[in-house]
Amino acid sequence: MTSTRNNELGVRRAQGAEALLALSQLALDRMEQGVCVYDADNRIVLLNCRYRELFDLSPDVVRQGTSYREVLAHSATRGNFPEGELDTLYASRIAQIAAGKPFRVEQRLAGGLVMALDLKPLPGGGWMTICDDVTRHARLEAELQIQTERSQHALANMSHGLIMYDADSRVVVCNERFLRLYNLDADVVKPGVAHGTVIEHWISRGNLPDMSANDFHDARLDDIRSRNAKSLLVMRYDGRMVQAVSRFLPDGGWVTVHEDVTERLRYEEALRQQNLILDAALENMAHGLAFYDSDMRLRVCNTTYRKIYMLSPEETKPGTHLAELIERSIANGAFSSEYSPQQVLEAARVRIASGDSAPMRRRMSNNTVISVRYCALPEGGFVATYEDITERERAVEELSEQYRRFDAALNNMSQGLCMLDASLRVIVCNRRYIEMYSLSPDIVKPGVSMREIMEHSCSLGNHPNTTGVQLYADYVERLREGEHTLHRHLSDGRIIKLNHKRMAHGGWVVTYEDVTERHKAQARVAHMARHDSLTDLPNRTLFREKMSEGLNQVAVAGGAMAVLCFDLDNFKTVNDRLGHAAGDRLLRWVAARLKENVGEHDTVARLGGDEFAVLQRAPQPQAAEQLARRLVEIIGSPPPLDSQSIHIGVSIGIAIAPDHGLDADELMKCADLALYQAKARGRGAYQLFEPEMEEEARSRHLLEHDLRGALEERQFHLVFQPQVRLDTSELTGFEALLRWNHPTRGLVSPAEFIPIAEDNGLIVPIGEWALRTACATAASWPDVTVAVNLSPVQFRSRGLVAMVTNALAEAGLPPQRLELEVTETALLDDSEATIKILHQLRTLGVRVSLDDFGVGYSSLSYLRKFPFDRIKIDRSFVGTLGESPESVAIVRTIASLGAVLGVETTAEGVETVEQLDFVRECGCTAVQGYYFGKPCSAMEVRGVIERLSTIRRVA
């Protein structure tokens, strides 16, 4: 019985163990990890379903009792790893298991899954493996690795320097750009280094915080403790400026980004200067101008606009609505409108919306008429311009009046006039034409044909021995020959001259003149045809006849004859300043002086304009030169005209027959060449023809041809000569000098090509190039000026002020660093207009100097008219200081004059220490010349600046 009970107990225990084992297996099968337990012989004693699922293993193969090698071999067949690696993998794993220490491996399956295997030895022998699918975790780690690498790459390739500190003010990270930016040592500035250490090293490298290292460190820590995010500007070791911007981190640390802002600061300064120039240009506009935004609110306007509408700066602040501006302007009495301000505003809104930029007329309370034009901008808003068209309106009225006067003049002409279209039908005719032929106004009117008129005229008996048909046929035949003149002999004895002129768009203008009395005055007409009507001197025609007669006498009887050609210097200025009537009086005065001083048998002629000529029979060339000297002196001192002093001279060219030829054309050509040479010598002189002048003329023509392409071919360049203050030996600037490097001639002297460029107008584009180049070059210099010469021709061309403004803006050069040199010749040509331009340049901030002072006509008058910044004493005076007492007196006088007027005086051409000491003694404030430096290229300017700065420090 006891045995039976023991058997039952054993059965129950076995059943309990089986139940417990089944329950454990069920728990294992529900695990997320795969589990497999091996005994000491490396055979499976326990595993769960998840283990087989993870490796796609068959339960028929992988089960209790299966060896580890068999498991690996089956796994290889499932593609979990290459079968060729079975032996190696098995040996490696068994060796690691035998070591008796847990280890972890990762295995990437063929399907892309990543398995983590934890292998652990068991206390009683055997071992177990726990497998987990870590694919997602592995992917996240890979992505994190990629993201980390990208962040490190971004940090290393930032254009800004970056450094990060933790809450303990120690470096967390900094990039290579930060180290290079401040020339720092990576062995010093590295993670873990204290902020104070970084600052000390930063300052030791020459970087400047404008305070001590301790103060700078404490100030930065104060900013950090107060969480005061701020931007700092510091100077780098090489003078460049860096902006440091700090941002604070939630954990108490901070990060600072460092950017080199040197170029930005320079650009901002250049932009500020450009805005100053643009503001000056805006304020000097003749038109009113205002910019509005898309809400019709004022953004900016100029003074002219405020003046037109009687608005104050307070009333035209940016942001003011157009409606309010209209209301204020009406309230201030600028203009009165029959419409309300809202209606005026709505009309403007409609125009802007429709893109209608046609001008509107607005009559102001002061009787001026303003043209208002709205121009919509692509980005929104619009520009409004306000132009005073009062004079233009008056001109239109005057034109209408001229039309009325034309009609009155047409019908009160002493000549008959008839305009015919291409079909020879009347367009218009005047009363005189009808009266001249006693025609009927009912027949002769617009639209009637010339054939009908001629038939009507013949019926009145005006044309004897012909019919209207014959008269018309002959008339048409004559018209086929083109423009012509014919005479009609009427039956009453009158002679009518018909002059036919083609009109540009077809048809004819025919004038009818009663020339009956003219035939009675043929003798007087013949005289007038061969004499100048203003001076009554022989004209060109009679002069050539007299020359031919004189040359024939020289050829037959011997002797000599001189031809003197005269050209008045500065005559155009007299005409422009005082008017043509004054110019005519001057020409008559010159003609009288010529006749007074020539011989009884000599011929004086006016060839045209201000050109005169003399034929002189006498021993030559002595007589011609004596006459020329006398006339240069006399004509160079004319009497005042209209109570105003005038400045003219005369240039004379002389040719001698038979020495220079017996042909009239050849002799005139020789005289003209000599005249040109006299002008080239500085005018107010005479010159006898020399054979070399023909070659010079040809050479000049070739040089002029080459000059036309020199600018495009980039053959010009600038050199710069230093200018130095005498009292401090300080370099104040450079004068830009133009040079022409001809491809075959080499360097051509400015004295040779500048006059040619001024004669043909090329000096305008060449001068603009020189100004732009000089400004662009000087923009890179320290704070010194650049002086540029202006030709008188540039003042006569339009747009000089705009050209200077644009050159400064493009180069980014402050206006006060540009000095423009003006000669007295420029002032002499048209002093009032030139002075006005100089004041406009002064408004821009540009300095103006008077060049070659003392060699002109009336220097003191120009000093009264315009306050020059500098007077430059011509080198001709400085070069002769040791030889000429007059030069000494002139230099002293100019220096004293400059001191009294408060104007700087610069002596040019100083080459020796004796000259330097003398001009200093005379009171000159600055010098320029070879003593301090010859003209140098733009690349050499830096060296000159350093050399002269050294001399100044030594001095």
PDB file of N, CA, C and O in Angstrom, residues 79 90 102 155 297 324 345 471 577 612 631 725 728 750 767 897 907 911 937 946:
ATOM      1  N   GLY A  79      20.044  31.820 -45.841  1.00  0.00           N
ATOM      2  CA  GLY A  79      20.581  33.081 -46.384  1.00  0.00           C
ATOM      3  C   GLY A  79      20.921  34.111 -45.350  1.00  0.00           C
ATOM      4  O   GLY A  79      21.122  35.293 -45.680  1.00  0.00           O
ATOM      5  N   TYR A  90      31.649  29.481 -36.789  1.00  0.00           N
ATOM      6  CA  TYR A  90      31.454  28.477 -35.724  1.00  0.00           C
ATOM      7  C   TYR A  90      32.667  28.464 -34.793  1.00  0.00           C
ATOM      8  O   TYR A  90      32.531  28.499 -33.569  1.00  0.00           O
ATOM      9  N   PRO A 102      30.345  36.585 -20.869  1.00  0.00           N
ATOM     10  CA  PRO A 102      29.256  37.006 -21.777  1.00  0.00           C
ATOM     11  C   PRO A 102      29.821  37.934 -22.870  1.00  0.00           C
ATOM     12  O   PRO A 102      30.751  38.702 -22.629  1.00  0.00           O
ATOM     13  N   LEU A 155      29.588  72.561 -39.480  1.00  0.00           N
ATOM     14  CA  LEU A 155      30.340  73.402 -38.556  1.00  0.00           C
ATOM     15  C   LEU A 155      31.712  73.743 -39.126  1.00  0.00           C
ATOM     16  O   LEU A 155      32.186  74.877 -39.041  1.00  0.00           O
ATOM     17  N   ARG A 297       1.309 107.012 -49.690  1.00  0.00           N
ATOM     18  CA  ARG A 297       1.940 107.776 -48.608  1.00  0.00           C
ATOM     19  C   ARG A 297       3.335 108.201 -49.039  1.00  0.00           C
ATOM     20  O   ARG A 297       4.059 107.433 -49.679  1.00  0.00           O
ATOM     21  N   GLU A 324      -3.732 114.254 -47.570  1.00  0.00           N
ATOM     22  CA  GLU A 324      -3.387 115.272 -46.576  1.00  0.00           C
ATOM     23  C   GLU A 324      -2.486 116.336 -47.183  1.00  0.00           C
ATOM     24  O   GLU A 324      -2.632 117.529 -46.876  1.00  0.00           O
ATOM     25  N   LEU A 345      -7.569 113.478 -55.413  1.00  0.00           N
ATOM     26  CA  LEU A 345      -6.892 112.228 -55.066  1.00  0.00           C
ATOM     27  C   LEU A 345      -7.414 111.077 -55.914  1.00  0.00           C
ATOM     28  O   LEU A 345      -6.625 110.247 -56.399  1.00  0.00           O
ATOM     29  N   LEU A 471       1.372 129.052-122.080  1.00  0.00           N
ATOM     30  CA  LEU A 471       2.074 129.502-120.890  1.00  0.00           C
ATOM     31  C   LEU A 471       2.209 128.355-119.876  1.00  0.00           C
ATOM     32  O   LEU A 471       3.272 128.149-119.275  1.00  0.00           O
ATOM     33  N   ARG A 577      28.605 137.136 -75.212  1.00  0.00           N
ATOM     34  CA  ARG A 577      28.375 137.956 -74.021  1.00  0.00           C
ATOM     35  C   ARG A 577      27.617 139.229 -74.324  1.00  0.00           C
ATOM     36  O   ARG A 577      26.699 139.608 -73.605  1.00  0.00           O
ATOM     37  N   PHE A 612      40.045 138.036 -91.774  1.00  0.00           N
ATOM     38  CA  PHE A 612      40.454 139.122 -92.645  1.00  0.00           C
ATOM     39  C   PHE A 612      41.726 138.707 -93.363  1.00  0.00           C
ATOM     40  O   PHE A 612      42.399 137.745 -92.984  1.00  0.00           O
ATOM     41  N   LEU A 631      49.949 145.243 -85.885  1.00  0.00           N
ATOM     42  CA  LEU A 631      48.519 144.912 -85.782  1.00  0.00           C
ATOM     43  C   LEU A 631      48.231 144.030 -84.576  1.00  0.00           C
ATOM     44  O   LEU A 631      47.167 144.130 -83.958  1.00  0.00           O
ATOM     45  N   ARG A 725      52.126 119.683 -48.437  1.00  0.00           N
ATOM     46  CA  ARG A 725      52.023 120.929 -47.663  1.00  0.00           C
ATOM     47  C   ARG A 725      53.408 121.369 -47.230  1.00  0.00           C
ATOM     48  O   ARG A 725      54.252 120.545 -46.833  1.00  0.00           O
ATOM     49  N   THR A 728      54.051 121.354 -42.917  1.00  0.00           N
ATOM     50  CA  THR A 728      54.136 120.083 -42.202  1.00  0.00           C
ATOM     51  C   THR A 728      54.805 118.975 -43.000  1.00  0.00           C
ATOM     52  O   THR A 728      55.008 117.882 -42.485  1.00  0.00           O
ATOM     53  N   PRO A 750      51.318 115.344 -73.885  1.00  0.00           N
ATOM     54  CA  PRO A 750      49.998 115.961 -73.778  1.00  0.00           C
ATOM     55  C   PRO A 750      49.929 117.312 -74.481  1.00  0.00           C
ATOM     56  O   PRO A 750      48.892 117.683 -75.012  1.00  0.00           O
ATOM     57  N   GLY A 767      38.266 113.183 -71.342  1.00  0.00           N
ATOM     58  CA  GLY A 767      38.243 113.780 -70.010  1.00  0.00           C
ATOM     59  C   GLY A 767      37.337 113.024 -69.047  1.00  0.00           C
ATOM     60  O   GLY A 767      37.651 112.887 -67.867  1.00  0.00           O
ATOM     61  N   LEU A 897      48.336 137.295 -51.999  1.00  0.00           N
ATOM     62  CA  LEU A 897      46.914 137.359 -52.346  1.00  0.00           C
ATOM     63  C   LEU A 897      46.167 136.160 -51.765  1.00  0.00           C
ATOM     64  O   LEU A 897      45.077 136.300 -51.210  1.00  0.00           O
ATOM     65  N   ALA A 907      52.685 126.010 -55.497  1.00  0.00           N
ATOM     66  CA  ALA A 907      53.703 126.327 -56.498  1.00  0.00           C
ATOM     67  C   ALA A 907      54.014 125.062 -57.292  1.00  0.00           C
ATOM     68  O   ALA A 907      54.404 124.049 -56.731  1.00  0.00           O
ATOM     69  N   GLU A 911      61.681 121.917 -58.372  1.00  0.00           N
ATOM     70  CA  GLU A 911      62.610 120.829 -58.665  1.00  0.00           C
ATOM     71  C   GLU A 911      63.873 120.860 -57.810  1.00  0.00           C
ATOM     72  O   GLU A 911      64.594 119.860 -57.732  1.00  0.00           O
ATOM     73  N   SER A 937      52.951 105.679 -61.624  1.00  0.00           N
ATOM     74  CA  SER A 937      51.777 104.896 -61.985  1.00  0.00           C
ATOM     75  C   SER A 937      50.918 104.665 -60.749  1.00  0.00           C
ATOM     76  O   SER A 937      51.344 104.893 -59.611  1.00  0.00           O
ATOM     77  N   GLU A 946      54.167 105.959 -48.636  1.00  0.00           N
ATOM     78  CA  GLU A 946      55.014 105.498 -47.535  1.00  0.00           C
ATOM     79  C   GLU A 946      56.313 106.307 -47.461  1.00  0.00           C
ATOM     80  O   GLU A 946      56.771 106.683 -46.382  1.00  0.00           O
TER      81      GLU A 946
END
